[in-house]
Amino acid sequence: MKQLVLDIAPSPPPTLANFVPGRNAELLQTLGNILAGLEREHFVYLWGGKGCGKSHLLQGMAGLCMHDKMSTAYFACDANTSFSAGGDADCVMVDDVDRLNADAQIGLFNLYNGIREEGRALLLVSGSAAPAQLKLKVREDLVTRLGWGLVYQMHELTDEEKAKAMKSHSASRGLDLSQEVCDYLLRHGRRDLPSLMATLDALDSYSLANRRKVTVPLVRELLQVAS
């Protein structure tokens, strides 16, 4: 049995520094303008399919706000999420709003109204669809309010942008990733960015355990083992 390699670098946390904006550069600029006081609107709703980077962006924004000594609340939504901790925050991030049940939708509705009355906090909400297509049938008025502010569709990265993101992620782990390996993963692996990053982490561990360079044959071997 091959000796397991225990000293493996952990994956870096989602930050704005390792977020690849691609066609979402305008959204990133808008969020920066809000934090800098250059944008009047403090309510932003962003939407897109799985793997487009919504959670990464929200977590990155939460980290930036905390770094700037702003009180911050981040909610990774499930059916029963409670928003009681968000009322006094300067920045509120609500991820995957369409997962909320009826009571949680009411909680977010009340939080939204409270923040609007105060007029100072940033509220950043993500969902899988544009406000008009959100399946929050219990609180249609919440859907209406989510559309009152700025609304942005988040676009998935192109293959070229995904390759850039993979190389950046690999470099953060001390791994030199070739374009050939990137192209192979995009052709033969799952193409959403979180899956690609998870594959890179596994590839890094596998190459260390086997004391082999990261090449296409090694990637092919790993994918065969994983399957």
mmCIF file with all atom_site columns, C-alpha atoms in Angstrom:
data_model
loop_
_atom_site.group_PDB
_atom_site.id
_atom_site.type_symbol
_atom_site.label_atom_id
_atom_site.label_alt_id
_atom_site.label_comp_id
_atom_site.label_asym_id
_atom_site.label_entity_id
_atom_site.label_seq_id
_atom_site.pdbx_PDB_ins_code
_atom_site.Cartn_x
_atom_site.Cartn_y
_atom_site.Cartn_z
_atom_site.occupancy
_atom_site.B_iso_or_equiv
_atom_site.pdbx_formal_charge
_atom_site.auth_seq_id
_atom_site.auth_comp_id
_atom_site.auth_asym_id
_atom_site.auth_atom_id
_atom_site.pdbx_PDB_model_num
ATOM 1   C CA . MET A 1 1   ? 0.000   0.000  0.000   1.00 0.00 ? 1   MET A CA 1
ATOM 2   C CA . LYS A 1 2   ? 1.339   3.388  -0.914  1.00 0.00 ? 2   LYS A CA 1
ATOM 3   C CA . GLN A 1 3   ? 2.081   5.731  1.953   1.00 0.00 ? 3   GLN A CA 1
ATOM 4   C CA . LEU A 1 4   ? -0.569  8.399  2.341   1.00 0.00 ? 4   LEU A CA 1
ATOM 5   C CA . VAL A 1 5   ? 0.642   11.968 2.035   1.00 0.00 ? 5   VAL A CA 1
ATOM 6   C CA . LEU A 1 6   ? -0.600  13.876 5.068   1.00 0.00 ? 6   LEU A CA 1
ATOM 7   C CA . ASP A 1 7   ? 0.952   17.275 4.454   1.00 0.00 ? 7   ASP A CA 1
ATOM 8   C CA . ILE A 1 8   ? -1.452  18.448 1.772   1.00 0.00 ? 8   ILE A CA 1
ATOM 9   C CA . ALA A 1 9   ? -2.231  22.143 1.360   1.00 0.00 ? 9   ALA A CA 1
ATOM 10  C CA . PRO A 1 10  ? -5.894  22.943 2.057   1.00 0.00 ? 10  PRO A CA 1
ATOM 11  C CA . SER A 1 11  ? -8.018  24.528 -0.631  1.00 0.00 ? 11  SER A CA 1
ATOM 12  C CA . PRO A 1 12  ? -8.024  28.327 -0.384  1.00 0.00 ? 12  PRO A CA 1
ATOM 13  C CA . PRO A 1 13  ? -11.291 29.877 0.842   1.00 0.00 ? 13  PRO A CA 1
ATOM 14  C CA . PRO A 1 14  ? -13.498 31.723 -1.663  1.00 0.00 ? 14  PRO A CA 1
ATOM 15  C CA . THR A 1 15  ? -12.343 35.351 -1.841  1.00 0.00 ? 15  THR A CA 1
ATOM 16  C CA . LEU A 1 16  ? -12.642 38.185 -4.325  1.00 0.00 ? 16  LEU A CA 1
ATOM 17  C CA . ALA A 1 17  ? -8.922  37.763 -5.023  1.00 0.00 ? 17  ALA A CA 1
ATOM 18  C CA . ASN A 1 18  ? -9.459  34.248 -6.408  1.00 0.00 ? 18  ASN A CA 1
ATOM 19  C CA . PHE A 1 19  ? -12.808 35.045 -8.050  1.00 0.00 ? 19  PHE A CA 1
ATOM 20  C CA . VAL A 1 20  ? -12.513 35.107 -11.853 1.00 0.00 ? 20  VAL A CA 1
ATOM 21  C CA . PRO A 1 21  ? -15.097 37.673 -13.013 1.00 0.00 ? 21  PRO A CA 1
ATOM 22  C CA . GLY A 1 22  ? -15.238 36.889 -16.722 1.00 0.00 ? 22  GLY A CA 1
ATOM 23  C CA . ARG A 1 23  ? -18.387 38.575 -18.060 1.00 0.00 ? 23  ARG A CA 1
ATOM 24  C CA . ASN A 1 24  ? -19.381 39.521 -14.499 1.00 0.00 ? 24  ASN A CA 1
ATOM 25  C CA . ALA A 1 25  ? -16.899 42.390 -14.272 1.00 0.00 ? 25  ALA A CA 1
ATOM 26  C CA . GLU A 1 26  ? -19.658 45.051 -14.253 1.00 0.00 ? 26  GLU A CA 1
ATOM 27  C CA . LEU A 1 27  ? -21.329 43.382 -11.272 1.00 0.00 ? 27  LEU A CA 1
ATOM 28  C CA . LEU A 1 28  ? -18.028 43.260 -9.387  1.00 0.00 ? 28  LEU A CA 1
ATOM 29  C CA . GLN A 1 29  ? -17.448 46.952 -10.125 1.00 0.00 ? 29  GLN A CA 1
ATOM 30  C CA . THR A 1 30  ? -20.953 47.847 -8.924  1.00 0.00 ? 30  THR A CA 1
ATOM 31  C CA . LEU A 1 31  ? -20.434 46.038 -5.614  1.00 0.00 ? 31  LEU A CA 1
ATOM 32  C CA . GLY A 1 32  ? -17.146 47.865 -5.152  1.00 0.00 ? 32  GLY A CA 1
ATOM 33  C CA . ASN A 1 33  ? -18.888 51.187 -5.823  1.00 0.00 ? 33  ASN A CA 1
ATOM 34  C CA . ILE A 1 34  ? -21.550 50.398 -3.208  1.00 0.00 ? 34  ILE A CA 1
ATOM 35  C CA . LEU A 1 35  ? -18.941 49.675 -0.548  1.00 0.00 ? 35  LEU A CA 1
ATOM 36  C CA . ALA A 1 36  ? -17.070 52.849 -1.522  1.00 0.00 ? 36  ALA A CA 1
ATOM 37  C CA . GLY A 1 37  ? -20.234 54.953 -1.220  1.00 0.00 ? 37  GLY A CA 1
ATOM 38  C CA . LEU A 1 38  ? -20.335 55.716 -4.945  1.00 0.00 ? 38  LEU A CA 1
ATOM 39  C CA . GLU A 1 39  ? -23.627 53.924 -5.638  1.00 0.00 ? 39  GLU A CA 1
ATOM 40  C CA . ARG A 1 40  ? -26.960 54.928 -4.073  1.00 0.00 ? 40  ARG A CA 1
ATOM 41  C CA . GLU A 1 41  ? -28.686 51.558 -4.464  1.00 0.00 ? 41  GLU A CA 1
ATOM 42  C CA . HIS A 1 42  ? -27.755 49.102 -1.702  1.00 0.00 ? 42  HIS A CA 1
ATOM 43  C CA . PHE A 1 43  ? -29.984 46.197 -2.760  1.00 0.00 ? 43  PHE A CA 1
ATOM 44  C CA . VAL A 1 44  ? -28.531 43.762 -5.289  1.00 0.00 ? 44  VAL A CA 1
ATOM 45  C CA . TYR A 1 45  ? -30.068 40.531 -6.550  1.00 0.00 ? 45  TYR A CA 1
ATOM 46  C CA . LEU A 1 46  ? -27.942 38.224 -8.666  1.00 0.00 ? 46  LEU A CA 1
ATOM 47  C CA . TRP A 1 47  ? -29.034 35.036 -10.363 1.00 0.00 ? 47  TRP A CA 1
ATOM 48  C CA . GLY A 1 48  ? -27.656 32.226 -12.458 1.00 0.00 ? 48  GLY A CA 1
ATOM 49  C CA . GLY A 1 49  ? -27.325 28.479 -12.824 1.00 0.00 ? 49  GLY A CA 1
ATOM 50  C CA . LYS A 1 50  ? -25.290 26.086 -10.710 1.00 0.00 ? 50  LYS A CA 1
ATOM 51  C CA . GLY A 1 51  ? -21.555 26.634 -11.006 1.00 0.00 ? 51  GLY A CA 1
ATOM 52  C CA . CYS A 1 52  ? -21.675 30.262 -12.176 1.00 0.00 ? 52  CYS A CA 1
ATOM 53  C CA . GLY A 1 53  ? -19.965 31.528 -8.995  1.00 0.00 ? 53  GLY A CA 1
ATOM 54  C CA . LYS A 1 54  ? -22.820 33.018 -6.954  1.00 0.00 ? 54  LYS A CA 1
ATOM 55  C CA . SER A 1 55  ? -21.765 31.458 -3.651  1.00 0.00 ? 55  SER A CA 1
ATOM 56  C CA . HIS A 1 56  ? -18.100 32.257 -4.270  1.00 0.00 ? 56  HIS A CA 1
ATOM 57  C CA . LEU A 1 57  ? -18.929 35.908 -4.895  1.00 0.00 ? 57  LEU A CA 1
ATOM 58  C CA . LEU A 1 58  ? -21.165 36.234 -1.833  1.00 0.00 ? 58  LEU A CA 1
ATOM 59  C CA . GLN A 1 59  ? -18.601 34.579 0.420   1.00 0.00 ? 59  GLN A CA 1
ATOM 60  C CA . GLY A 1 60  ? -15.877 36.742 -1.067  1.00 0.00 ? 60  GLY A CA 1
ATOM 61  C CA . MET A 1 61  ? -17.932 39.876 -0.420  1.00 0.00 ? 61  MET A CA 1
ATOM 62  C CA . ALA A 1 62  ? -18.610 38.755 3.151   1.00 0.00 ? 62  ALA A CA 1
ATOM 63  C CA . GLY A 1 63  ? -14.884 38.257 3.705   1.00 0.00 ? 63  GLY A CA 1
ATOM 64  C CA . LEU A 1 64  ? -14.082 41.691 2.273   1.00 0.00 ? 64  LEU A CA 1
ATOM 65  C CA . CYS A 1 65  ? -16.681 43.396 4.477   1.00 0.00 ? 65  CYS A CA 1
ATOM 66  C CA . MET A 1 66  ? -15.356 41.670 7.594   1.00 0.00 ? 66  MET A CA 1
ATOM 67  C CA . HIS A 1 67  ? -11.796 42.635 6.622   1.00 0.00 ? 67  HIS A CA 1
ATOM 68  C CA . ASP A 1 68  ? -12.997 46.251 6.440   1.00 0.00 ? 68  ASP A CA 1
ATOM 69  C CA . LYS A 1 69  ? -14.378 45.943 10.003  1.00 0.00 ? 69  LYS A CA 1
ATOM 70  C CA . MET A 1 70  ? -18.002 45.992 8.860   1.00 0.00 ? 70  MET A CA 1
ATOM 71  C CA . SER A 1 71  ? -20.500 43.873 10.763  1.00 0.00 ? 71  SER A CA 1
ATOM 72  C CA . THR A 1 72  ? -21.469 41.142 8.327   1.00 0.00 ? 72  THR A CA 1
ATOM 73  C CA . ALA A 1 73  ? -24.078 38.373 8.199   1.00 0.00 ? 73  ALA A CA 1
ATOM 74  C CA . TYR A 1 74  ? -23.865 35.556 5.654   1.00 0.00 ? 74  TYR A CA 1
ATOM 75  C CA . PHE A 1 75  ? -26.769 33.132 5.226   1.00 0.00 ? 75  PHE A CA 1
ATOM 76  C CA . ALA A 1 76  ? -26.387 29.913 3.210   1.00 0.00 ? 76  ALA A CA 1
ATOM 77  C CA . CYS A 1 77  ? -30.106 29.305 2.877   1.00 0.00 ? 77  CYS A CA 1
ATOM 78  C CA . ASP A 1 78  ? -31.959 26.138 3.653   1.00 0.00 ? 78  ASP A CA 1
ATOM 79  C CA . ALA A 1 79  ? -35.685 25.699 4.243   1.00 0.00 ? 79  ALA A CA 1
ATOM 80  C CA . ASN A 1 80  ? -35.580 26.855 7.877   1.00 0.00 ? 80  ASN A CA 1
ATOM 81  C CA . THR A 1 81  ? -33.037 29.686 7.784   1.00 0.00 ? 81  THR A CA 1
ATOM 82  C CA . SER A 1 82  ? -33.581 32.328 10.470  1.00 0.00 ? 82  SER A CA 1
ATOM 83  C CA . PHE A 1 83  ? -32.638 35.918 9.694   1.00 0.00 ? 83  PHE A CA 1
ATOM 84  C CA . SER A 1 84  ? -32.765 37.214 13.264  1.00 0.00 ? 84  SER A CA 1
ATOM 85  C CA . ALA A 1 85  ? -28.989 37.812 13.251  1.00 0.00 ? 85  ALA A CA 1
ATOM 86  C CA . GLY A 1 86  ? -29.077 40.044 10.177  1.00 0.00 ? 86  GLY A CA 1
ATOM 87  C CA . GLY A 1 87  ? -30.969 43.055 11.485  1.00 0.00 ? 87  GLY A CA 1
ATOM 88  C CA . ASP A 1 88  ? -27.972 44.955 12.880  1.00 0.00 ? 88  ASP A CA 1
ATOM 89  C CA . ALA A 1 89  ? -25.430 44.063 10.201  1.00 0.00 ? 89  ALA A CA 1
ATOM 90  C CA . ASP A 1 90  ? -23.841 46.531 7.801   1.00 0.00 ? 90  ASP A CA 1
ATOM 91  C CA . CYS A 1 91  ? -23.642 43.877 5.072   1.00 0.00 ? 91  CYS A CA 1
ATOM 92  C CA . VAL A 1 92  ? -26.087 40.985 4.633   1.00 0.00 ? 92  VAL A CA 1
ATOM 93  C CA . MET A 1 93  ? -25.472 38.149 2.162   1.00 0.00 ? 93  MET A CA 1
ATOM 94  C CA . VAL A 1 94  ? -28.345 35.753 1.429   1.00 0.00 ? 94  VAL A CA 1
ATOM 95  C CA . ASP A 1 95  ? -27.310 32.795 -0.737  1.00 0.00 ? 95  ASP A CA 1
ATOM 96  C CA . ASP A 1 96  ? -29.826 30.541 -2.578  1.00 0.00 ? 96  ASP A CA 1
ATOM 97  C CA . VAL A 1 97  ? -32.990 32.414 -1.617  1.00 0.00 ? 97  VAL A CA 1
ATOM 98  C CA . ASP A 1 98  ? -35.207 29.934 -3.483  1.00 0.00 ? 98  ASP A CA 1
ATOM 99  C CA . ARG A 1 99  ? -34.501 27.266 -0.846  1.00 0.00 ? 99  ARG A CA 1
ATOM 100 C CA . LEU A 1 100 ? -36.486 29.115 1.834   1.00 0.00 ? 100 LEU A CA 1
ATOM 101 C CA . ASN A 1 101 ? -39.741 27.750 3.239   1.00 0.00 ? 101 ASN A CA 1
ATOM 102 C CA . ALA A 1 102 ? -42.773 29.909 4.035   1.00 0.00 ? 102 ALA A CA 1
ATOM 103 C CA . ASP A 1 103 ? -41.634 31.042 7.507   1.00 0.00 ? 103 ASP A CA 1
ATOM 104 C CA . ALA A 1 104 ? -38.114 31.810 6.291   1.00 0.00 ? 104 ALA A CA 1
ATOM 105 C CA . GLN A 1 105 ? -39.520 33.836 3.376   1.00 0.00 ? 105 GLN A CA 1
ATOM 106 C CA . ILE A 1 106 ? -41.455 35.927 5.892   1.00 0.00 ? 106 ILE A CA 1
ATOM 107 C CA . GLY A 1 107 ? -38.248 36.387 7.896   1.00 0.00 ? 107 GLY A CA 1
ATOM 108 C CA . LEU A 1 108 ? -36.363 37.659 4.856   1.00 0.00 ? 108 LEU A CA 1
ATOM 109 C CA . PHE A 1 109 ? -39.297 39.882 3.880   1.00 0.00 ? 109 PHE A CA 1
ATOM 110 C CA . ASN A 1 110 ? -39.192 41.530 7.320   1.00 0.00 ? 110 ASN A CA 1
ATOM 111 C CA . LEU A 1 111 ? -35.401 41.838 7.194   1.00 0.00 ? 111 LEU A CA 1
ATOM 112 C CA . TYR A 1 112 ? -35.611 43.482 3.778   1.00 0.00 ? 112 TYR A CA 1
ATOM 113 C CA . ASN A 1 113 ? -38.140 46.033 5.008   1.00 0.00 ? 113 ASN A CA 1
ATOM 114 C CA . GLY A 1 114 ? -36.074 46.757 8.114   1.00 0.00 ? 114 GLY A CA 1
ATOM 115 C CA . ILE A 1 115 ? -32.909 47.346 6.098   1.00 0.00 ? 115 ILE A CA 1
ATOM 116 C CA . ARG A 1 116 ? -34.786 49.584 3.668   1.00 0.00 ? 116 ARG A CA 1
ATOM 117 C CA . GLU A 1 117 ? -36.128 51.700 6.519   1.00 0.00 ? 117 GLU A CA 1
ATOM 118 C CA . GLU A 1 118 ? -32.625 52.086 7.973   1.00 0.00 ? 118 GLU A CA 1
ATOM 119 C CA . GLY A 1 119 ? -31.285 52.966 4.522   1.00 0.00 ? 119 GLY A CA 1
ATOM 120 C CA . ARG A 1 120 ? -27.630 52.126 5.117   1.00 0.00 ? 120 ARG A CA 1
ATOM 121 C CA . ALA A 1 121 ? -26.865 48.387 4.909   1.00 0.00 ? 121 ALA A CA 1
ATOM 122 C CA . LEU A 1 122 ? -25.935 46.390 1.819   1.00 0.00 ? 122 LEU A CA 1
ATOM 123 C CA . LEU A 1 123 ? -28.258 43.476 1.054   1.00 0.00 ? 123 LEU A CA 1
ATOM 124 C CA . LEU A 1 124 ? -26.907 41.026 -1.519  1.00 0.00 ? 124 LEU A CA 1
ATOM 125 C CA . VAL A 1 125 ? -29.203 38.122 -2.443  1.00 0.00 ? 125 VAL A CA 1
ATOM 126 C CA . SER A 1 126 ? -28.645 35.240 -4.863  1.00 0.00 ? 126 SER A CA 1
ATOM 127 C CA . GLY A 1 127 ? -31.079 32.856 -6.520  1.00 0.00 ? 127 GLY A CA 1
ATOM 128 C CA . SER A 1 128 ? -31.315 30.416 -9.385  1.00 0.00 ? 128 SER A CA 1
ATOM 129 C CA . ALA A 1 129 ? -33.627 32.553 -11.531 1.00 0.00 ? 129 ALA A CA 1
ATOM 130 C CA . ALA A 1 130 ? -34.556 36.148 -12.254 1.00 0.00 ? 130 ALA A CA 1
ATOM 131 C CA . PRO A 1 131 ? -37.025 37.656 -9.720  1.00 0.00 ? 131 PRO A CA 1
ATOM 132 C CA . ALA A 1 132 ? -40.060 37.196 -11.973 1.00 0.00 ? 132 ALA A CA 1
ATOM 133 C CA . GLN A 1 133 ? -39.266 33.470 -12.336 1.00 0.00 ? 133 GLN A CA 1
ATOM 134 C CA . LEU A 1 134 ? -38.455 32.763 -8.687  1.00 0.00 ? 134 LEU A CA 1
ATOM 135 C CA . LYS A 1 135 ? -40.612 30.030 -7.169  1.00 0.00 ? 135 LYS A CA 1
ATOM 136 C CA . LEU A 1 136 ? -41.441 31.799 -3.904  1.00 0.00 ? 136 LEU A CA 1
ATOM 137 C CA . LYS A 1 137 ? -45.190 31.415 -4.215  1.00 0.00 ? 137 LYS A CA 1
ATOM 138 C CA . VAL A 1 138 ? -45.804 31.946 -0.498  1.00 0.00 ? 138 VAL A CA 1
ATOM 139 C CA . ARG A 1 139 ? -44.507 35.522 -0.523  1.00 0.00 ? 139 ARG A CA 1
ATOM 140 C CA . GLU A 1 140 ? -45.017 37.128 -3.918  1.00 0.00 ? 140 GLU A CA 1
ATOM 141 C CA . ASP A 1 141 ? -44.327 40.485 -2.267  1.00 0.00 ? 141 ASP A CA 1
ATOM 142 C CA . LEU A 1 142 ? -40.805 39.272 -1.410  1.00 0.00 ? 142 LEU A CA 1
ATOM 143 C CA . VAL A 1 143 ? -40.243 38.443 -5.073  1.00 0.00 ? 143 VAL A CA 1
ATOM 144 C CA . THR A 1 144 ? -41.398 41.954 -5.986  1.00 0.00 ? 144 THR A CA 1
ATOM 145 C CA . ARG A 1 145 ? -38.990 43.530 -3.517  1.00 0.00 ? 145 ARG A CA 1
ATOM 146 C CA . LEU A 1 146 ? -36.042 41.500 -4.760  1.00 0.00 ? 146 LEU A CA 1
ATOM 147 C CA . GLY A 1 147 ? -36.630 43.071 -8.163  1.00 0.00 ? 147 GLY A CA 1
ATOM 148 C CA . TRP A 1 148 ? -36.725 46.641 -6.826  1.00 0.00 ? 148 TRP A CA 1
ATOM 149 C CA . GLY A 1 149 ? -32.955 46.991 -6.547  1.00 0.00 ? 149 GLY A CA 1
ATOM 150 C CA . LEU A 1 150 ? -30.181 46.174 -8.993  1.00 0.00 ? 150 LEU A CA 1
ATOM 151 C CA . VAL A 1 151 ? -30.574 42.821 -10.742 1.00 0.00 ? 151 VAL A CA 1
ATOM 152 C CA . TYR A 1 152 ? -27.670 41.036 -12.432 1.00 0.00 ? 152 TYR A CA 1
ATOM 153 C CA . GLN A 1 153 ? -27.467 37.726 -14.212 1.00 0.00 ? 153 GLN A CA 1
ATOM 154 C CA . MET A 1 154 ? -24.232 35.923 -13.381 1.00 0.00 ? 154 MET A CA 1
ATOM 155 C CA . HIS A 1 155 ? -22.652 34.310 -16.425 1.00 0.00 ? 155 HIS A CA 1
ATOM 156 C CA . GLU A 1 156 ? -20.740 31.055 -16.339 1.00 0.00 ? 156 GLU A CA 1
ATOM 157 C CA . LEU A 1 157 ? -17.122 31.296 -17.387 1.00 0.00 ? 157 LEU A CA 1
ATOM 158 C CA . THR A 1 158 ? -15.979 30.408 -20.878 1.00 0.00 ? 158 THR A CA 1
ATOM 159 C CA . ASP A 1 159 ? -13.543 27.502 -21.298 1.00 0.00 ? 159 ASP A CA 1
ATOM 160 C CA . GLU A 1 160 ? -10.670 29.967 -21.564 1.00 0.00 ? 160 GLU A CA 1
ATOM 161 C CA . GLU A 1 161 ? -11.739 31.659 -18.331 1.00 0.00 ? 161 GLU A CA 1
ATOM 162 C CA . LYS A 1 162 ? -12.188 28.290 -16.597 1.00 0.00 ? 162 LYS A CA 1
ATOM 163 C CA . ALA A 1 163 ? -8.655  27.326 -17.608 1.00 0.00 ? 163 ALA A CA 1
ATOM 164 C CA . LYS A 1 164 ? -7.391  30.585 -16.130 1.00 0.00 ? 164 LYS A CA 1
ATOM 165 C CA . ALA A 1 165 ? -9.289  29.903 -12.909 1.00 0.00 ? 165 ALA A CA 1
ATOM 166 C CA . MET A 1 166 ? -7.938  26.342 -12.725 1.00 0.00 ? 166 MET A CA 1
ATOM 167 C CA . LYS A 1 167 ? -4.360  27.531 -13.197 1.00 0.00 ? 167 LYS A CA 1
ATOM 168 C CA . SER A 1 168 ? -4.798  30.188 -10.514 1.00 0.00 ? 168 SER A CA 1
ATOM 169 C CA . HIS A 1 169 ? -6.310  27.661 -8.097  1.00 0.00 ? 169 HIS A CA 1
ATOM 170 C CA . SER A 1 170 ? -3.532  25.166 -8.797  1.00 0.00 ? 170 SER A CA 1
ATOM 171 C CA . ALA A 1 171 ? -0.843  27.814 -8.321  1.00 0.00 ? 171 ALA A CA 1
ATOM 172 C CA . SER A 1 172 ? -2.290  28.615 -4.881  1.00 0.00 ? 172 SER A CA 1
ATOM 173 C CA . ARG A 1 173 ? -1.598  24.962 -3.981  1.00 0.00 ? 173 ARG A CA 1
ATOM 174 C CA . GLY A 1 174 ? 1.911   25.040 -5.443  1.00 0.00 ? 174 GLY A CA 1
ATOM 175 C CA . LEU A 1 175 ? 0.879   23.041 -8.514  1.00 0.00 ? 175 LEU A CA 1
ATOM 176 C CA . ASP A 1 176 ? 1.999   24.008 -12.023 1.00 0.00 ? 176 ASP A CA 1
ATOM 177 C CA . LEU A 1 177 ? -0.914  23.119 -14.296 1.00 0.00 ? 177 LEU A CA 1
ATOM 178 C CA . SER A 1 178 ? -0.359  22.870 -18.032 1.00 0.00 ? 178 SER A CA 1
ATOM 179 C CA . GLN A 1 179 ? -2.838  23.987 -20.676 1.00 0.00 ? 179 GLN A CA 1
ATOM 180 C CA . GLU A 1 180 ? -2.923  20.398 -21.943 1.00 0.00 ? 180 GLU A CA 1
ATOM 181 C CA . VAL A 1 181 ? -4.206  19.168 -18.580 1.00 0.00 ? 181 VAL A CA 1
ATOM 182 C CA . CYS A 1 182 ? -6.792  21.977 -18.452 1.00 0.00 ? 182 CYS A CA 1
ATOM 183 C CA . ASP A 1 183 ? -8.083  21.066 -21.903 1.00 0.00 ? 183 ASP A CA 1
ATOM 184 C CA . TYR A 1 184 ? -8.329  17.387 -20.953 1.00 0.00 ? 184 TYR A CA 1
ATOM 185 C CA . LEU A 1 185 ? -10.317 18.132 -17.795 1.00 0.00 ? 185 LEU A CA 1
ATOM 186 C CA . LEU A 1 186 ? -12.704 20.371 -19.728 1.00 0.00 ? 186 LEU A CA 1
ATOM 187 C CA . ARG A 1 187 ? -13.274 17.617 -22.294 1.00 0.00 ? 187 ARG A CA 1
ATOM 188 C CA . HIS A 1 188 ? -13.578 14.646 -19.958 1.00 0.00 ? 188 HIS A CA 1
ATOM 189 C CA . GLY A 1 189 ? -14.537 15.926 -16.484 1.00 0.00 ? 189 GLY A CA 1
ATOM 190 C CA . ARG A 1 190 ? -17.557 17.692 -15.055 1.00 0.00 ? 190 ARG A CA 1
ATOM 191 C CA . ARG A 1 191 ? -17.442 21.200 -16.471 1.00 0.00 ? 191 ARG A CA 1
ATOM 192 C CA . ASP A 1 192 ? -18.863 23.339 -13.653 1.00 0.00 ? 192 ASP A CA 1
ATOM 193 C CA . LEU A 1 193 ? -16.169 25.267 -11.798 1.00 0.00 ? 193 LEU A CA 1
ATOM 194 C CA . PRO A 1 194 ? -16.713 23.777 -8.284  1.00 0.00 ? 194 PRO A CA 1
ATOM 195 C CA . SER A 1 195 ? -16.353 20.251 -9.728  1.00 0.00 ? 195 SER A CA 1
ATOM 196 C CA . LEU A 1 196 ? -13.251 21.258 -11.664 1.00 0.00 ? 196 LEU A CA 1
ATOM 197 C CA . MET A 1 197 ? -11.688 22.730 -8.524  1.00 0.00 ? 197 MET A CA 1
ATOM 198 C CA . ALA A 1 198 ? -12.533 19.601 -6.523  1.00 0.00 ? 198 ALA A CA 1
ATOM 199 C CA . THR A 1 199 ? -10.900 17.491 -9.240  1.00 0.00 ? 199 THR A CA 1
ATOM 200 C CA . LEU A 1 200 ? -7.771  19.634 -9.066  1.00 0.00 ? 200 LEU A CA 1
ATOM 201 C CA . ASP A 1 201 ? -7.598  19.175 -5.298  1.00 0.00 ? 201 ASP A CA 1
ATOM 202 C CA . ALA A 1 202 ? -7.901  15.404 -5.744  1.00 0.00 ? 202 ALA A CA 1
ATOM 203 C CA . LEU A 1 203 ? -5.324  15.508 -8.529  1.00 0.00 ? 203 LEU A CA 1
ATOM 204 C CA . ASP A 1 204 ? -2.874  17.395 -6.320  1.00 0.00 ? 204 ASP A CA 1
ATOM 205 C CA . SER A 1 205 ? -3.262  14.818 -3.538  1.00 0.00 ? 205 SER A CA 1
ATOM 206 C CA . TYR A 1 206 ? -3.017  11.915 -6.005  1.00 0.00 ? 206 TYR A CA 1
ATOM 207 C CA . SER A 1 207 ? 0.151   13.247 -7.619  1.00 0.00 ? 207 SER A CA 1
ATOM 208 C CA . LEU A 1 208 ? 1.793   13.745 -4.215  1.00 0.00 ? 208 LEU A CA 1
ATOM 209 C CA . ALA A 1 209 ? 0.791   10.287 -2.997  1.00 0.00 ? 209 ALA A CA 1
ATOM 210 C CA . ASN A 1 210 ? 2.191   8.696  -6.157  1.00 0.00 ? 210 ASN A CA 1
ATOM 211 C CA . ARG A 1 211 ? 5.186   11.044 -6.465  1.00 0.00 ? 211 ARG A CA 1
ATOM 212 C CA . ARG A 1 212 ? 4.363   11.767 -10.088 1.00 0.00 ? 212 ARG A CA 1
ATOM 213 C CA . LYS A 1 213 ? 4.060   14.974 -12.067 1.00 0.00 ? 213 LYS A CA 1
ATOM 214 C CA . VAL A 1 214 ? 0.633   16.178 -13.109 1.00 0.00 ? 214 VAL A CA 1
ATOM 215 C CA . THR A 1 215 ? 0.239   15.054 -16.698 1.00 0.00 ? 215 THR A CA 1
ATOM 216 C CA . VAL A 1 216 ? -2.656  13.951 -18.891 1.00 0.00 ? 216 VAL A CA 1
ATOM 217 C CA . PRO A 1 217 ? -1.901  10.237 -18.241 1.00 0.00 ? 217 PRO A CA 1
ATOM 218 C CA . LEU A 1 218 ? -2.054  10.887 -14.491 1.00 0.00 ? 218 LEU A CA 1
ATOM 219 C CA . VAL A 1 219 ? -5.349  12.769 -14.862 1.00 0.00 ? 219 VAL A CA 1
ATOM 220 C CA . ARG A 1 220 ? -6.766  9.932  -16.963 1.00 0.00 ? 220 ARG A CA 1
ATOM 221 C CA . GLU A 1 221 ? -5.674  7.433  -14.310 1.00 0.00 ? 221 GLU A CA 1
ATOM 222 C CA . LEU A 1 222 ? -7.280  9.476  -11.507 1.00 0.00 ? 222 LEU A CA 1
ATOM 223 C CA . LEU A 1 223 ? -10.578 9.825  -13.379 1.00 0.00 ? 223 LEU A CA 1
ATOM 224 C CA . GLN A 1 224 ? -10.615 6.073  -13.987 1.00 0.00 ? 224 GLN A CA 1
ATOM 225 C CA . VAL A 1 225 ? -9.980  5.398  -10.296 1.00 0.00 ? 225 VAL A CA 1
ATOM 226 C CA . ALA A 1 226 ? -12.712 7.864  -9.291  1.00 0.00 ? 226 ALA A CA 1
ATOM 227 C CA . SER A 1 227 ? -15.222 6.253  -11.631 1.00 0.00 ? 227 SER A CA 1
#
